[in-house]
CSV table of C-alpha atoms in Angstrom, one decimal:
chain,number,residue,atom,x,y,z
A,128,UNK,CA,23.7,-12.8,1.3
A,129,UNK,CA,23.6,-9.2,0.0
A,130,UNK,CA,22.3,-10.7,-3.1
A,131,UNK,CA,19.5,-12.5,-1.7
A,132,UNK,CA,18.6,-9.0,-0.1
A,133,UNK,CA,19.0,-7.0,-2.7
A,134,UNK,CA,16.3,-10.1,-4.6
A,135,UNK,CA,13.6,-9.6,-1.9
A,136,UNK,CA,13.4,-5.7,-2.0
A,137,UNK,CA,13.3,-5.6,-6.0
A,138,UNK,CA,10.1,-8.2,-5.1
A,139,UNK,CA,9.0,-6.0,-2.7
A,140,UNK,CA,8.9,-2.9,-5.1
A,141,UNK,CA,7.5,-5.2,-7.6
A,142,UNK,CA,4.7,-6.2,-5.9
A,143,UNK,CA,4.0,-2.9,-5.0
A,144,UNK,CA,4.3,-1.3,-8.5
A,145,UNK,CA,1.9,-4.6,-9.6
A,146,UNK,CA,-0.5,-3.6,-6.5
A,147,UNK,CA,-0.7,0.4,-7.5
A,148,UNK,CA,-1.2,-0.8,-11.7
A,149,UNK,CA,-4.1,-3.4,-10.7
A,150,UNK,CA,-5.6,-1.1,-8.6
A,151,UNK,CA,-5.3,1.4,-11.9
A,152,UNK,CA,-6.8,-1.0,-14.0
A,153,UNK,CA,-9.7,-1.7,-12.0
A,154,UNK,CA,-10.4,2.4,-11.7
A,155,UNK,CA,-9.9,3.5,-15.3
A,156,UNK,CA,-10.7,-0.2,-17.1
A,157,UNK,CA,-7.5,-0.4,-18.5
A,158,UNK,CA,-6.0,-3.6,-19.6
A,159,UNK,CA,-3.0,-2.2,-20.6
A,160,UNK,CA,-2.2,-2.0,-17.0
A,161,UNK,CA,-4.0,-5.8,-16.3
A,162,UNK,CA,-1.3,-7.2,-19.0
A,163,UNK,CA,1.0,-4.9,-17.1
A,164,UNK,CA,0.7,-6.6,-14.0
A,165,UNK,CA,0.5,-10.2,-15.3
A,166,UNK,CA,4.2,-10.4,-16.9
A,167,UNK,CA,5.5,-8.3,-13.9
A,168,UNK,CA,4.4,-11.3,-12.0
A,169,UNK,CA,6.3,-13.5,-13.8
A,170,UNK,CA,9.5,-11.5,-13.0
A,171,UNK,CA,8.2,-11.8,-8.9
A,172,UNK,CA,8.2,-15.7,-9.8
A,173,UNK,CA,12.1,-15.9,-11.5
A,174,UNK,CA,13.0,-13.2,-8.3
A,175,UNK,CA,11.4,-16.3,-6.0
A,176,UNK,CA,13.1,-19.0,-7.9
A,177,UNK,CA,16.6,-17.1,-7.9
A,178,UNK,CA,15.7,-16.7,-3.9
A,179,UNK,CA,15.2,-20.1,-3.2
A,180,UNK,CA,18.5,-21.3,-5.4
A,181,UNK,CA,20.6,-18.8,-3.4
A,182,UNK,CA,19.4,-20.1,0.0
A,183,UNK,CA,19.4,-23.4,-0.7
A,184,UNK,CA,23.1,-22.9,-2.2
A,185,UNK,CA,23.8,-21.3,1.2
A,186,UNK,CA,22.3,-24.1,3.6
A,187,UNK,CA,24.2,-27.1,1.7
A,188,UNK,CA,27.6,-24.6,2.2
A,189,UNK,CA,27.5,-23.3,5.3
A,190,UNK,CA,25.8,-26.7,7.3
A,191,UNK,CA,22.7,-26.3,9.6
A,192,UNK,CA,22.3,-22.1,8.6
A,193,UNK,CA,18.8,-21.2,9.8
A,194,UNK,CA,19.4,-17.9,7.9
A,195,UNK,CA,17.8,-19.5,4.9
A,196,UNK,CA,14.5,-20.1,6.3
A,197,UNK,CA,14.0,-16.0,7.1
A,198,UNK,CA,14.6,-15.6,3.3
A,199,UNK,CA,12.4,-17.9,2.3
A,200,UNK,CA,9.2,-17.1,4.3
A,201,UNK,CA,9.9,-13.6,3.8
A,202,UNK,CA,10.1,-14.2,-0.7
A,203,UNK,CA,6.8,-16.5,0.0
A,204,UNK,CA,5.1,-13.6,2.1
A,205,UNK,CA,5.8,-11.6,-0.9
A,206,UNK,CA,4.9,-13.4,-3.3
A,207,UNK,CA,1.3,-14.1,-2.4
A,208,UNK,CA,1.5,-10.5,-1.8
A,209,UNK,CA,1.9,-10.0,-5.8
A,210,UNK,CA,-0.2,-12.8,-6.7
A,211,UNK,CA,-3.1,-10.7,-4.8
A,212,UNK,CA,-2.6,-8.0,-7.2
A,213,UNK,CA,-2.5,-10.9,-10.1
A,214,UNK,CA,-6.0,-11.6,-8.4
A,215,UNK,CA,-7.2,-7.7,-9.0
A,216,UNK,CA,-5.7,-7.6,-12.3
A,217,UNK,CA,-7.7,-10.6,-13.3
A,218,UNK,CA,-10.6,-9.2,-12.2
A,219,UNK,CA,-9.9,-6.4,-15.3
A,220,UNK,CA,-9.0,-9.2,-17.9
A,221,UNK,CA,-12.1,-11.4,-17.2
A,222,UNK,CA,-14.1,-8.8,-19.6
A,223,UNK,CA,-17.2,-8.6,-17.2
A,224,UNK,CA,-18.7,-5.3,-16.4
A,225,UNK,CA,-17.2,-4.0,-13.4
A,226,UNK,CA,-19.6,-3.2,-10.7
A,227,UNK,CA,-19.8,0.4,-10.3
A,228,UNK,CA,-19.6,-0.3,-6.5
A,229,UNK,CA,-15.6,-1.0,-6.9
A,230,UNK,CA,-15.1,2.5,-8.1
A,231,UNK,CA,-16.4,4.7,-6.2
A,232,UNK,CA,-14.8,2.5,-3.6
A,233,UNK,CA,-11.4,2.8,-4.9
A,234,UNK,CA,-12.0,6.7,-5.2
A,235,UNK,CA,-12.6,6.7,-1.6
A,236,UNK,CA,-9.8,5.1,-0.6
A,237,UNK,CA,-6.9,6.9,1.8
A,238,UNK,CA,-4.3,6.5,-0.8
A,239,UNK,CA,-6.3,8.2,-4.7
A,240,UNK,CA,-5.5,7.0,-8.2
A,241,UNK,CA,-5.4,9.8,-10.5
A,242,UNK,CA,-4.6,9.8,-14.1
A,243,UNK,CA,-3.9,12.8,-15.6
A,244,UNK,CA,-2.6,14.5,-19.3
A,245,UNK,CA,0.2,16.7,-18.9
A,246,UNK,CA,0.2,20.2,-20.5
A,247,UNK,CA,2.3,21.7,-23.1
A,248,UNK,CA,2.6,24.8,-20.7
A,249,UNK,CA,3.3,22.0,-17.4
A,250,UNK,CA,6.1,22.7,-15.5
A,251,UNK,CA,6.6,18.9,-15.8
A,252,UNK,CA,6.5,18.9,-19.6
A,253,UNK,CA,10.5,18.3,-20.6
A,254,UNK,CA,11.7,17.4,-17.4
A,255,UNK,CA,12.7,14.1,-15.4
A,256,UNK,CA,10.6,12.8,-12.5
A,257,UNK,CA,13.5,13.3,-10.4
A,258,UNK,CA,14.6,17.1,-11.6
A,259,UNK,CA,10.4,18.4,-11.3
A,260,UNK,CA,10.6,16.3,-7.4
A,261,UNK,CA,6.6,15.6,-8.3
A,262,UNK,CA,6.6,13.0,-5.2
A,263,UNK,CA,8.3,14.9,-2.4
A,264,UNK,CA,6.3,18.0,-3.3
A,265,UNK,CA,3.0,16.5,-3.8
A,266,UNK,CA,2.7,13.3,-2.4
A,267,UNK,CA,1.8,12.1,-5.9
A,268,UNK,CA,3.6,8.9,-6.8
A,269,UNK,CA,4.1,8.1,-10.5
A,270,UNK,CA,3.0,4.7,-11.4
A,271,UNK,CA,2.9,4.6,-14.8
A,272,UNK,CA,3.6,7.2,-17.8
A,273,UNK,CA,1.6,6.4,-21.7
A,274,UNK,CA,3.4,8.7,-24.2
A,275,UNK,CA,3.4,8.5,-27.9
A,276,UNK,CA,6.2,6.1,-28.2
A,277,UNK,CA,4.1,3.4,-25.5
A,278,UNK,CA,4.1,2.9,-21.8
A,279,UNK,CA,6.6,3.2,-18.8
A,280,UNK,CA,5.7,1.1,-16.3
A,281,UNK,CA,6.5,2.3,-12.6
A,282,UNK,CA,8.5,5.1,-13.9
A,283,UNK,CA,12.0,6.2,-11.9
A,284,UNK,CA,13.8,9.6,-11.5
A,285,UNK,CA,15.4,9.7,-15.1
A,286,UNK,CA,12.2,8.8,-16.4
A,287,UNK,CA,11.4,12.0,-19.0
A,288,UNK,CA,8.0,13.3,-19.4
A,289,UNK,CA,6.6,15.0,-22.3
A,290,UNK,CA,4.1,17.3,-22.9
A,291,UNK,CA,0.7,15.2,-24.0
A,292,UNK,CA,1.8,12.0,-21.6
A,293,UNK,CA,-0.6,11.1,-19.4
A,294,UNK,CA,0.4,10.2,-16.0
A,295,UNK,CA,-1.2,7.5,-13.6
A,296,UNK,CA,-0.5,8.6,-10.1
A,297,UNK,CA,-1.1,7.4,-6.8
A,298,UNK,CA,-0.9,9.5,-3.3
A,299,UNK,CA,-3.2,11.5,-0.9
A,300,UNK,CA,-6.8,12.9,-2.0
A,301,UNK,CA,-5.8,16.4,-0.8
A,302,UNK,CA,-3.1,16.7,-3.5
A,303,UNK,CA,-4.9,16.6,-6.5
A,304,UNK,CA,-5.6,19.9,-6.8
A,305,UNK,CA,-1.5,20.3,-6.5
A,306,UNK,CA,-1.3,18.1,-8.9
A,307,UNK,CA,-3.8,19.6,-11.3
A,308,UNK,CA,-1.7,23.0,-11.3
A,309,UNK,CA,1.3,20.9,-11.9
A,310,UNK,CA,0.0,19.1,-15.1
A,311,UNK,CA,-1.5,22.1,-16.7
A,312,UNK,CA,1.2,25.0,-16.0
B,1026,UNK,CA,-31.0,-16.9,21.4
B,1027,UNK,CA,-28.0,-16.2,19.2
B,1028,UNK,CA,-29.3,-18.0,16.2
B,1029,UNK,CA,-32.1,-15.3,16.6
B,1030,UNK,CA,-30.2,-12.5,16.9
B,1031,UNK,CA,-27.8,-13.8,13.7
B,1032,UNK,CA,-31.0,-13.7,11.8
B,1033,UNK,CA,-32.1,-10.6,12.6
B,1034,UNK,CA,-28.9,-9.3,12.1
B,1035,UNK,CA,-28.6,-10.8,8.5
B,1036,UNK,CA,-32.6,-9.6,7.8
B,1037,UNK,CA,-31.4,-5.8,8.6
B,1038,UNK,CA,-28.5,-6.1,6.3
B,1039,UNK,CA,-30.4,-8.3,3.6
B,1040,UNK,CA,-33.4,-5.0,3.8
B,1041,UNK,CA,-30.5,-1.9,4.0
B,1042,UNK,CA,-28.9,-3.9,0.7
B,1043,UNK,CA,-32.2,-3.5,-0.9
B,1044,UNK,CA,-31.9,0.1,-1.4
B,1045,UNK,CA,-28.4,1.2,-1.1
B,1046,UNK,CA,-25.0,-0.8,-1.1
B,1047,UNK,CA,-23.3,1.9,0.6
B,1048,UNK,CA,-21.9,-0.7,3.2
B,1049,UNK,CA,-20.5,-2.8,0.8
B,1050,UNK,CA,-18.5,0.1,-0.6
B,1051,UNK,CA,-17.0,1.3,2.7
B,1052,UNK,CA,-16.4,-2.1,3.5
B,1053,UNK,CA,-14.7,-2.9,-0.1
B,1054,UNK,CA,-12.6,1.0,0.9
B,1055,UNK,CA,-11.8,-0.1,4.2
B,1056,UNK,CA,-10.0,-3.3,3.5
B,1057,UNK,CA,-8.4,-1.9,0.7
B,1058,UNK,CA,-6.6,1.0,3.0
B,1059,UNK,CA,-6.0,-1.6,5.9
B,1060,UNK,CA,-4.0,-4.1,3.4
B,1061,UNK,CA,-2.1,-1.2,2.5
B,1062,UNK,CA,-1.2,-0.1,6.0
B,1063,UNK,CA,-1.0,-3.6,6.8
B,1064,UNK,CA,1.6,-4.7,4.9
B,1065,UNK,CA,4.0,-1.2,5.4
B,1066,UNK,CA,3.2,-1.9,9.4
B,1067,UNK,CA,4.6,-5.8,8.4
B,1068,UNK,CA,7.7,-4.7,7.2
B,1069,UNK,CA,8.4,-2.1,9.6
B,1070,UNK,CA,8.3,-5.0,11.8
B,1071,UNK,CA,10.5,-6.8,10.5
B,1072,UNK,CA,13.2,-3.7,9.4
B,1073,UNK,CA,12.8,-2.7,13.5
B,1074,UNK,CA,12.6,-5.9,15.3
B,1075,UNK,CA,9.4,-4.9,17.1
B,1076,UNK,CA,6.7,-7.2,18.8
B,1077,UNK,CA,4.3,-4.1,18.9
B,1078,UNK,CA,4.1,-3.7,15.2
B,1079,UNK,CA,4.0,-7.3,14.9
B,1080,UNK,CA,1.0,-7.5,17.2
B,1081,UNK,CA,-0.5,-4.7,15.4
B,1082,UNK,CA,-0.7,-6.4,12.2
B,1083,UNK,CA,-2.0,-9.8,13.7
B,1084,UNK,CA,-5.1,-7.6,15.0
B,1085,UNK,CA,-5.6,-5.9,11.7
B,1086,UNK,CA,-5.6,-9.3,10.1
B,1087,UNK,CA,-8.2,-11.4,12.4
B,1088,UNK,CA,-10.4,-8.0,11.5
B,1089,UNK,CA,-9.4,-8.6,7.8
B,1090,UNK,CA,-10.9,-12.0,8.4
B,1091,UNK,CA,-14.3,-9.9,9.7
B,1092,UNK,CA,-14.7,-7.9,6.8
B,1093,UNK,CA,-14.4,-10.6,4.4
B,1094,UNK,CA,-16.9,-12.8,6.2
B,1095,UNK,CA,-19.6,-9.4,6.2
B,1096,UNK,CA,-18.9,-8.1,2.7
B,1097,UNK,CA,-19.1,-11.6,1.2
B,1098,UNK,CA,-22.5,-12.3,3.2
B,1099,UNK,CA,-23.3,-8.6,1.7
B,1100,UNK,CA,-22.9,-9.6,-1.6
B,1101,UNK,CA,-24.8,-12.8,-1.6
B,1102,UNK,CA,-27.9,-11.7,-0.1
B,1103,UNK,CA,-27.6,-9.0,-2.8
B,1104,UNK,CA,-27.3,-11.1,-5.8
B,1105,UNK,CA,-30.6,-11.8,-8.2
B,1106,UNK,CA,-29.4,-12.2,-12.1
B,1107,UNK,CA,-26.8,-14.0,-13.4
B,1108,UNK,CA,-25.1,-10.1,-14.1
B,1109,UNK,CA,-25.8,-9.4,-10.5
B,1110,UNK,CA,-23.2,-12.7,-9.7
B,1111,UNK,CA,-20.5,-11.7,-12.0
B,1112,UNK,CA,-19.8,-8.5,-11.3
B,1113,UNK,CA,-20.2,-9.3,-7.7
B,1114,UNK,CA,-17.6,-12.1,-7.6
B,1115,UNK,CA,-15.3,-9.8,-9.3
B,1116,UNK,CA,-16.0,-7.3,-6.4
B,1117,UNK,CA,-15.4,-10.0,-4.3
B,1118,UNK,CA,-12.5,-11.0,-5.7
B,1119,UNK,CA,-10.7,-7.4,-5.2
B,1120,UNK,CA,-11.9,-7.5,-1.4
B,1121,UNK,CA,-10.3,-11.6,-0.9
B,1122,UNK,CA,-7.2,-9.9,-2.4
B,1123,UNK,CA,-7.2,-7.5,0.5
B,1124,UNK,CA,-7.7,-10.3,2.4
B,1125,UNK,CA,-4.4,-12.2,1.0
B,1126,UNK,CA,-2.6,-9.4,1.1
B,1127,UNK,CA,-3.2,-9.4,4.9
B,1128,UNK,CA,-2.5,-12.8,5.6
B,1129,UNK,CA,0.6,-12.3,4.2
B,1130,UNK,CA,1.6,-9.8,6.1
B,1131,UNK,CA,0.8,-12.0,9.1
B,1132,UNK,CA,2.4,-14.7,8.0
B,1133,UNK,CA,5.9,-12.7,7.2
B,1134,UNK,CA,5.5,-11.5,11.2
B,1135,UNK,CA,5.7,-14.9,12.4
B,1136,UNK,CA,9.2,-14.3,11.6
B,1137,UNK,CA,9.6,-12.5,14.8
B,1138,UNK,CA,9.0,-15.7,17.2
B,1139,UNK,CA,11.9,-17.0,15.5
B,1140,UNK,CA,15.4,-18.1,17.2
B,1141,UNK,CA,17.6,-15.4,19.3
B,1142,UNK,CA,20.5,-16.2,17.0
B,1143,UNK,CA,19.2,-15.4,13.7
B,1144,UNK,CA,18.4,-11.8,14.7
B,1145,UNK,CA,18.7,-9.2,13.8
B,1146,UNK,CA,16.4,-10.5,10.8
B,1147,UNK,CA,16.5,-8.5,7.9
B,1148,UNK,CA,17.8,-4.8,9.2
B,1149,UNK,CA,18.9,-3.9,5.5
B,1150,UNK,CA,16.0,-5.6,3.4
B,1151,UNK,CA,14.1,-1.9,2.7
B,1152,UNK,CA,17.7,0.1,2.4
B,1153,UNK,CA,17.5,0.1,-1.2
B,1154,UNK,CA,13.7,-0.4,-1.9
B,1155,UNK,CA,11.8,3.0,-3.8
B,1156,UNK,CA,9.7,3.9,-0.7
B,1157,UNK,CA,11.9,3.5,1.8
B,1158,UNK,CA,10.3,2.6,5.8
B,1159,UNK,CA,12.4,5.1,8.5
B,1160,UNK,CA,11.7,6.0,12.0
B,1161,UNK,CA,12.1,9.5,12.7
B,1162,UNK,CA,11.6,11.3,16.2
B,1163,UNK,CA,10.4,14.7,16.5
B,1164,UNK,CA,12.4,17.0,19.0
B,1165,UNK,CA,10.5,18.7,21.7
B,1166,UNK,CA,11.7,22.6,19.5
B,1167,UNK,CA,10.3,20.8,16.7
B,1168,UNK,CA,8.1,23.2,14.5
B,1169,UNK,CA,5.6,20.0,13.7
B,1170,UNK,CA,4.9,20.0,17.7
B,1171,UNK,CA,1.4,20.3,18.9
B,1172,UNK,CA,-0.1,20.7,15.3
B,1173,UNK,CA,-2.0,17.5,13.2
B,1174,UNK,CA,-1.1,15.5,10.4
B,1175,UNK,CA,-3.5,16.9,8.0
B,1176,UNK,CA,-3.1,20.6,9.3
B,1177,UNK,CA,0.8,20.2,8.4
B,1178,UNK,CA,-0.4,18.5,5.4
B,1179,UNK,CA,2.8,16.3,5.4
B,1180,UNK,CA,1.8,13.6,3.1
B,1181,UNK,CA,0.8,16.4,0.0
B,1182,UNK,CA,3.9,19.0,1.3
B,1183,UNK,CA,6.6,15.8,1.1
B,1184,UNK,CA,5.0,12.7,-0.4
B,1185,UNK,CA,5.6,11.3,3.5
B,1186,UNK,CA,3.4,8.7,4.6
B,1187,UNK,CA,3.0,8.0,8.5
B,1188,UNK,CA,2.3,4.7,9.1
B,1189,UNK,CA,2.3,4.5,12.9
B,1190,UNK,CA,3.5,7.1,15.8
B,1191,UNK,CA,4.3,6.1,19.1
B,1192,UNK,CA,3.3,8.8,21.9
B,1193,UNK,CA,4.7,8.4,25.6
B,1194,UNK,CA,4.0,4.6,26.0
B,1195,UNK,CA,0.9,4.4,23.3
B,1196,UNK,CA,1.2,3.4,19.8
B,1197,UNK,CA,-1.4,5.0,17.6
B,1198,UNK,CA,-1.4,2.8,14.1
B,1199,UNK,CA,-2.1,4.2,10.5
B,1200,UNK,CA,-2.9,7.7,11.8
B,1201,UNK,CA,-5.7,10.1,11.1
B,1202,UNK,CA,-5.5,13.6,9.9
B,1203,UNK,CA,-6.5,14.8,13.3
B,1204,UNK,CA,-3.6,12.8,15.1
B,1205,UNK,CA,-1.5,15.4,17.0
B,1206,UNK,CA,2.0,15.6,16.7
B,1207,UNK,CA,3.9,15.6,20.1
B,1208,UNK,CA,7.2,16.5,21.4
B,1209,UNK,CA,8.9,13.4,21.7
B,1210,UNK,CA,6.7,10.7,19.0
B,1211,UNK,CA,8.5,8.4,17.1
B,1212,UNK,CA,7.3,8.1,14.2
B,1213,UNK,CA,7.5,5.3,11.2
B,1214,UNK,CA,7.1,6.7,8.1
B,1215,UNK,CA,7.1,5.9,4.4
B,1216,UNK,CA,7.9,7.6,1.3
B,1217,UNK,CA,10.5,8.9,-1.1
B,1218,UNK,CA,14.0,9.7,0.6
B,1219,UNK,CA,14.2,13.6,-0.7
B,1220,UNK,CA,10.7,13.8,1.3
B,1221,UNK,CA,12.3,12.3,4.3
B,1222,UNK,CA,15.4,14.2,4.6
B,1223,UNK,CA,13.2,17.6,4.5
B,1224,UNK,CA,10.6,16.0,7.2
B,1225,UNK,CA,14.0,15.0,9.3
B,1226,UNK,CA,15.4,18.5,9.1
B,1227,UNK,CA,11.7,19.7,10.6
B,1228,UNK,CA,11.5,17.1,13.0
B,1229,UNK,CA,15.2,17.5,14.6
B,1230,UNK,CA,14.2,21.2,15.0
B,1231,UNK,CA,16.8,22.2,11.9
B,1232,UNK,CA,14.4,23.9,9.9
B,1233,UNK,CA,10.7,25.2,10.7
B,1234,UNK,CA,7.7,23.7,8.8
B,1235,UNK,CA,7.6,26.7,7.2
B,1236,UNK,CA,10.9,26.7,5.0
B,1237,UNK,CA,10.4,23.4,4.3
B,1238,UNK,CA,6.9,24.2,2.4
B,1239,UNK,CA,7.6,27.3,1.1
């Protein structure tokens, strides 16, 4: 049972992270980010698959459990939830000129996408997300991280960054002047 | 008599379009924030067990539904070339995502008109997620009391999101920068858990705003 769980909140945080990259596709034109979002869907479908295995394994053991039917409506509510961010990132991939409206739409939303290069003289520069706390003190979630050596994708605490990344972040308009401090000293 | 009115409706919107597609935009920025707060309210709903947040999110949806229906009549009336229709059916692609997104979130509510004996229903599902959901109460000593979200700036001071507050008997859903903290409030937040644990210290009257931020 706990595994079943512990299945629908990695789809949940999936779907998310695929959400927050589409969205960052669509913004900075990236299809880095579409391609991005496109395989992490197919992880969201195996999560589904492994889901619906589990539960079914459980309602042939244990006869009449109505248990099953919460896990799967809840895997199926998230997975059309990533397949709407498929939709975004297709939008990206399709190669048609973006109309401008869905920028400065996007920039006007409550919750900003940012992408910013981080400073040699950054206080962020040689340390991990978790150590520099970038999220709890400035709202800004990191969603993706291109270095030399290629891209993280929904970056976690251990995740290193190095001076010359640049970071795709995602939180409150109010913090990116915070933020802007933070990448460049 | 309401034919006439739909068409004078549509011919107002057809002539604004003409000149500026400003509504489009807010439209397009409006469904995007409600999907987000849509889905968080969703599975608050289902962590907590509550019929209000459940409610909550079947309003926001038939709404959803509203928007589409406008920004897709928008977008027609507003289409002349061939380019026009492209990038206007990737625009309206983004917003039918929003749309999705919300239905969804419906959908995973219907969860909560389920049997008595299979709750609670998922109590643990967000335990271990990145952006963990909480409720949190602020105590009446509470240093957040009587000030607003955006003066306290908690979403840029602790990378806390509030997603709904319930004052007295009143819930207040997805929150503006004016809404006043109260002695009292429950409050459903989302964010990182090193953000929460500072917010909790404030809240329970352990710490002042103040240390916290500085």
């Amino acid at each position: 049972m706990r595994e079943i769980e512990k299945d629908l909140t990695a789809m949940k945080d999936t779907s998310e992270l695929m959400l927050d990259l589409a969205y960052s596709a669509l913004l900075y034109h990236n299809t880095d980010l579409a391609r991005e979002v496109v395989e992490l869907e197919e992880k969201t479908d195996e999560l589904y698959d492994s889901i619906l295995n589990r539960t079914l394994e459980k309602a042939v053991k244990d006869e009449g459990s109505k248990r099953g039917l919460v896990y799967m409506k809840m895997a199926d509510s998230i997975e059309r939830i990533a397949d709407a961010a498929l939709d975004i990132a297709d939008v990206v991939l399709r190669d048609i000129e973006l109309h401008p409206v869905l920028k400065k739409s996007l920039k006007e939303s409550d919750a900003v996408i940012l992408r910013k290069k981080v400073s040699p003289r950054s206080k962020l520069a040689g340390t991990t997300l978790g150590e520099s706390k970038l999220a709890s003190e400035t709202g800004m979630w990191v969603i993706a991280v291109k270095s030399k050596d290629g891209w993280i994708y929904g970056p976690d605490e251990n995740t290193n960054i190095k001076a010359g990344d640049i970071i795709f972040t995602r939180g409150p308009e109010e913090s990116e002047r915070t933020l802007d401090k933070w990448v460049s000293h | 008599m309401v034919k006439k009115f739909i068409e004078k409706e549509l011919r107002e919107e057809h002539e604004e379009i003409e000149y500026e597609d400003t509504n489009v935009r807010e439209l397009l920025t409006l469904m995007k924030d409600n999907s987000e707060l849509i889905s968080d309210l969703a599975y608050a709903a289902i962590a907590f067990d509550s019929k209000d947040l459940a409610e909550e999110v079947s309003h926001l949806e038939s709404e959803m539904d509203k928007m589409m229906y406008q920004i897709r009549l928008k977008c027609m009336l507003s289409s002349r070339t061939i380019e026009d229709a492209e990038q206007l059916s990737g625009l309206l692609q983004v917003a039918s995502s929003a749309e999705k997104i919300s239905d969804a979130a419906e959908d995973m509510v219907e969860l909560l008109d389920m049997d008595v004996e299979l709750r609670p229903l998922l109590p643990h599902i967000l335990r271990d997620a990145e952006e963990k959901i909480h409720t949190l109460k602020v105590y009446k000593d509470s240093s957040l009391v009587g000030r607003s979200i955006a003066d306290l700036g908690i979403e840029t001071q602790t990378g806390i999101k509030i997603i709904a507050v319930r004052y007295k008997d009143r819930w207040i859903y997805g929150p503006s920068g004016e809404t006043k903290i109260h002695g009292g409030d429950l409050l459903i937040i989302r964010g990182v858990e090193e953000g929460y644990r500072e917010l909790k210290k404030v809240a329970h009257a352990e710490e002042s705003w103040g240390q916290v931020i500085s």
